[in-house]
Amino acid sequence: AQSVTQPDIHITVSEGASLELRCNYSYGATPYLFWYVQSPGQGLQLLLKYFSGDTLVQGIKGFEAEFKRSQSSFNLRKPSVHWSDAAEYFCAVGAVEYGNKLVFGAGTILRVKS
Amino acid sequence: DGGITQSPKYLFRKEGQNVTLSCEQNLNHDAMYWYRQDPGQGLRLIYYSQIVNDFQKGDIAEGYSVSREKKESFPLTVTSAQKNPTAFYLCASSISGITDTQYFGPGTRLTVL
């Protein structure tokens, strides 16, 4: 079965520090990978996505993610966190072989210390 | 402005009552989705539709029903058969396929008393 694991439920970083959020997946097919962000009580917004090509992808708000096939990972990074980045972050995976749907991880809540 | 509208933002119902959550989009997207969000569990797919008059069950369809009579509308009914309906419900749409970005509505928080 397809699954997505975000090992960290909560992460706290200081403003200006670097950030890495982890995502591991288990899929029996070539995956399509996404990172979404959710502010409290709101819908989700796409940060970035990876389908093929360069394994380092750039997204909005200064975020980037690197696809590592050998590790089945798609970790999200940001060099310098801003207080406005405090939110919940979701990794999602899909594959054509499993239909037109995504499987989401449980999410990581990011807290930013000033 | 193009986007996805979900109404109402908050909904309260008594146990045993059916309730319908609204989702409307003016993005001209073919595909629409309903997700349920519970703390610590991420988003779980309830139903999705890739075209008008067609829809498929997601991972947790029991106790829910949907219709897709118009391209812009995808209402979700939470029936009395749903054992634990209190949750945050999110609707999304995309152009068509798995590689297309899903755009999310603001969500409806349903509380069953």
Short mmCIF file of C-alpha atoms in Angstrom, two decimals:
data_model
loop_
_atom_site.label_atom_id
_atom_site.label_comp_id
_atom_site.label_asym_id
_atom_site.label_seq_id
_atom_site.Cartn_x
_atom_site.Cartn_y
_atom_site.Cartn_z
CA ALA A 1 0.00 0.00 0.00
CA GLN A 2 1.07 3.53 -0.64
CA SER A 3 2.13 5.54 2.41
CA VAL A 4 3.70 8.85 3.30
CA THR A 5 5.59 9.43 6.54
CA GLN A 6 6.42 12.75 8.08
CA PRO A 7 8.47 11.70 11.12
CA ASP A 8 8.30 15.02 12.96
CA ILE A 9 4.94 16.05 14.39
CA HIS A 10 6.29 19.38 15.70
CA ILE A 11 9.41 21.35 14.90
CA THR A 12 10.50 24.59 16.55
CA VAL A 13 13.16 26.81 14.98
CA SER A 14 14.40 30.30 15.70
CA GLU A 15 13.64 33.05 13.25
CA GLY A 16 16.49 33.30 10.76
CA ALA A 17 17.59 29.70 11.28
CA SER A 18 17.50 27.08 8.55
CA LEU A 19 14.70 24.53 8.28
CA GLU A 20 14.38 20.99 7.01
CA LEU A 21 11.11 19.04 7.12
CA ARG A 22 11.33 15.36 6.36
CA CYS A 23 9.11 13.28 4.12
CA ASN A 24 9.49 9.61 3.25
CA TYR A 25 7.19 7.64 1.00
CA SER A 26 6.48 4.08 0.09
CA TYR A 27 5.17 3.67 -3.43
CA GLY A 28 5.34 0.88 -5.95
CA ALA A 29 5.42 3.28 -8.87
CA THR A 30 7.09 6.44 -10.07
CA PRO A 31 5.79 9.03 -7.65
CA TYR A 32 4.64 12.58 -8.10
CA LEU A 33 5.59 14.57 -4.99
CA PHE A 34 4.08 17.69 -3.46
CA TRP A 35 4.50 19.94 -0.45
CA TYR A 36 1.52 21.96 0.81
CA VAL A 37 1.25 24.49 3.63
CA GLN A 38 -1.78 25.20 5.82
CA SER A 39 -2.33 28.17 8.10
CA PRO A 40 -4.61 27.50 11.10
CA GLY A 41 -8.24 26.98 10.11
CA GLN A 42 -7.52 27.51 6.43
CA GLY A 43 -7.21 25.48 3.26
CA LEU A 44 -3.92 24.23 1.83
CA GLN A 45 -1.61 26.05 -0.56
CA LEU A 46 0.89 24.37 -2.86
CA LEU A 47 4.54 25.19 -2.11
CA LEU A 48 6.18 23.07 -4.78
CA LYS A 49 5.95 19.83 -6.73
CA TYR A 50 8.24 17.32 -8.42
CA PHE A 51 7.46 15.07 -11.34
CA SER A 52 10.75 14.49 -13.15
CA GLY A 53 14.03 16.12 -14.15
CA ASP A 54 16.20 18.12 -11.79
CA THR A 55 15.81 16.57 -8.35
CA LEU A 56 16.09 19.93 -6.59
CA VAL A 57 12.92 21.94 -7.06
CA GLN A 58 12.23 25.52 -6.11
CA GLY A 59 8.91 26.69 -4.77
CA ILE A 60 7.17 29.75 -3.47
CA LYS A 61 8.15 31.70 -0.36
CA GLY A 62 11.82 30.68 -0.66
CA PHE A 63 11.22 26.95 -0.12
CA GLU A 64 12.99 24.16 -1.97
CA ALA A 65 12.85 20.37 -1.85
CA GLU A 66 15.14 17.59 -2.98
CA PHE A 67 13.96 14.26 -4.35
CA LYS A 68 16.21 11.34 -3.40
CA ARG A 69 15.00 8.17 -5.06
CA SER A 70 17.49 5.92 -3.23
CA GLN A 71 16.17 7.13 0.12
CA SER A 72 12.50 7.47 -0.95
CA SER A 73 12.60 10.97 0.46
CA PHE A 74 11.42 14.43 -0.53
CA ASN A 75 12.59 16.78 2.21
CA LEU A 76 11.56 20.43 2.31
CA ARG A 77 14.14 23.10 3.14
CA LYS A 78 14.39 26.82 3.70
CA PRO A 79 17.67 28.62 4.41
CA SER A 80 16.23 31.29 6.71
CA VAL A 81 12.86 30.96 8.41
CA HIS A 82 10.53 33.93 8.93
CA TRP A 83 7.92 34.19 11.68
CA SER A 84 5.23 34.08 8.98
CA ASP A 85 6.34 30.54 8.05
CA ALA A 86 4.72 29.17 11.19
CA ALA A 87 2.08 26.77 9.87
CA GLU A 88 1.45 23.08 9.24
CA TYR A 89 3.23 21.46 6.32
CA PHE A 90 2.02 18.41 4.43
CA CYS A 91 3.88 16.15 2.07
CA ALA A 92 1.73 14.37 -0.52
CA VAL A 93 2.43 11.64 -3.06
CA GLY A 94 0.55 10.41 -6.09
CA ALA A 95 1.08 8.11 -9.02
CA VAL A 96 -0.77 7.60 -12.25
CA GLU A 97 -0.91 3.88 -11.52
CA TYR A 98 -2.97 4.54 -8.39
CA GLY A 99 -5.52 6.84 -9.95
CA ASN A 100 -6.05 10.55 -9.86
CA LYS A 101 -5.57 10.96 -6.12
CA LEU A 102 -2.97 11.97 -3.57
CA VAL A 103 -1.93 10.38 -0.30
CA PHE A 104 -1.01 12.92 2.37
CA GLY A 105 1.35 12.61 5.29
CA ALA A 106 0.16 13.41 8.81
CA GLY A 107 1.75 16.85 8.72
CA THR A 108 4.48 18.71 10.59
CA ILE A 109 3.62 21.76 12.68
CA LEU A 110 6.31 24.42 12.47
CA ARG A 111 6.73 26.88 15.31
CA VAL A 112 9.03 29.87 14.91
CA LYS A 113 10.72 31.45 17.93
CA SER A 114 11.51 35.13 17.80
CA ASP B 1 -11.81 36.25 -8.49
CA GLY B 2 -11.43 32.58 -9.28
CA GLY B 3 -11.44 30.11 -6.48
CA ILE B 4 -13.20 27.54 -4.38
CA THR B 5 -16.00 28.40 -2.01
CA GLN B 6 -17.05 26.24 0.89
CA SER B 7 -20.01 27.11 3.03
CA PRO B 8 -20.65 27.44 5.83
CA LYS B 9 -17.37 27.92 7.70
CA TYR B 10 -18.82 26.33 10.85
CA LEU B 11 -21.68 23.85 11.00
CA PHE B 12 -23.38 22.28 13.97
CA ARG B 13 -25.74 19.35 13.78
CA LYS B 14 -27.42 16.97 16.15
CA GLU B 15 -26.43 13.33 16.12
CA GLY B 16 -28.51 11.29 13.69
CA GLN B 17 -29.11 14.11 11.22
CA ASN B 18 -27.78 14.16 7.69
CA VAL B 19 -25.92 17.32 6.69
CA THR B 20 -24.73 18.59 3.31
CA LEU B 21 -21.54 20.60 2.86
CA SER B 22 -21.30 22.88 -0.12
CA CYS B 23 -18.33 23.18 -2.49
CA GLU B 24 -18.35 25.45 -5.53
CA GLN B 25 -15.49 26.33 -7.90
CA ASN B 26 -15.26 28.82 -10.74
CA LEU B 27 -11.86 27.68 -11.99
CA ASN B 28 -13.35 25.55 -14.78
CA HIS B 29 -11.63 22.50 -13.30
CA ASP B 30 -12.75 19.01 -14.25
CA ALA B 31 -11.61 17.24 -11.08
CA MET B 32 -12.93 17.83 -7.56
CA TYR B 33 -12.11 16.20 -4.25
CA TRP B 34 -13.35 15.95 -0.67
CA TYR B 35 -10.95 15.40 2.19
CA ARG B 36 -11.44 14.94 5.90
CA GLN B 37 -8.83 16.36 8.28
CA ASP B 38 -8.41 15.21 11.87
CA PRO B 39 -5.60 16.36 14.16
CA GLY B 40 -2.45 14.32 13.66
CA GLN B 41 -3.86 12.34 10.73
CA GLY B 42 -3.30 14.60 7.77
CA LEU B 43 -5.87 14.63 5.00
CA ARG B 44 -7.83 11.54 4.05
CA LEU B 45 -9.67 11.30 0.77
CA ILE B 46 -13.42 10.74 1.01
CA TYR B 47 -14.59 10.99 -2.61
CA TYR B 48 -13.31 12.42 -5.84
CA SER B 49 -14.75 13.20 -9.24
CA GLN B 50 -12.85 13.54 -12.48
CA ILE B 51 -15.80 14.55 -14.62
CA VAL B 52 -19.43 15.56 -14.33
CA ASN B 53 -21.82 12.73 -13.42
CA ASP B 54 -18.98 10.47 -12.32
CA PHE B 55 -17.23 10.01 -8.96
CA GLN B 56 -15.14 7.44 -7.12
CA LYS B 57 -14.79 6.43 -3.50
CA GLY B 58 -11.67 7.45 -1.70
CA ASP B 59 -10.14 5.81 1.34
CA ILE B 60 -12.87 6.66 3.86
CA ALA B 61 -16.13 6.86 1.89
CA GLU B 62 -18.33 4.96 4.37
CA GLY B 63 -21.06 7.17 5.79
CA TYR B 64 -20.65 9.83 3.10
CA SER B 65 -22.28 10.50 -0.26
CA VAL B 66 -21.64 12.96 -3.10
CA SER B 67 -23.10 14.13 -6.37
CA ARG B 68 -21.58 15.85 -9.39
CA GLU B 69 -24.43 17.18 -11.49
CA LYS B 70 -22.61 20.36 -12.50
CA LYS B 71 -18.96 20.96 -13.27
CA GLU B 72 -18.66 23.72 -10.69
CA SER B 73 -20.39 21.97 -7.79
CA PHE B 74 -19.50 18.91 -5.69
CA PRO B 75 -21.64 18.74 -2.52
CA LEU B 76 -20.82 16.24 0.24
CA THR B 77 -23.51 14.72 2.45
CA VAL B 78 -22.47 13.40 5.82
CA THR B 79 -25.06 10.79 6.72
CA SER B 80 -26.14 9.48 10.07
CA ALA B 81 -24.20 6.30 9.24
CA GLN B 82 -20.90 8.13 9.68
CA LYS B 83 -19.82 7.10 13.16
CA ASN B 84 -17.57 10.01 13.98
CA PRO B 85 -18.49 12.94 11.73
CA THR B 86 -16.98 15.80 13.75
CA ALA B 87 -14.00 17.00 11.69
CA PHE B 88 -12.65 19.66 9.37
CA TYR B 89 -13.71 19.06 5.76
CA LEU B 90 -11.74 20.37 2.81
CA CYS B 91 -12.81 20.55 -0.81
CA ALA B 92 -10.28 20.84 -3.62
CA SER B 93 -10.23 21.00 -7.39
CA SER B 94 -7.67 20.51 -10.15
CA ILE B 95 -7.60 20.85 -13.92
CA SER B 96 -7.78 17.12 -14.43
CA GLY B 97 -4.93 14.73 -13.70
CA ILE B 98 -2.61 13.72 -10.90
CA THR B 99 0.12 16.11 -12.02
CA ASP B 100 -2.16 19.14 -11.74
CA THR B 101 -2.07 21.30 -8.66
CA GLN B 102 -5.00 20.83 -6.31
CA TYR B 103 -6.51 24.10 -5.15
CA PHE B 104 -8.20 24.01 -1.78
CA GLY B 105 -11.18 25.79 -0.35
CA PRO B 106 -11.13 27.34 3.15
CA GLY B 107 -12.82 24.33 4.73
CA THR B 108 -15.93 23.64 6.81
CA ARG B 109 -15.67 22.62 10.44
CA LEU B 110 -18.51 20.26 11.27
CA THR B 111 -19.42 19.58 14.86
CA VAL B 112 -21.99 16.94 15.68
CA LEU B 113 -23.51 17.36 19.10
#
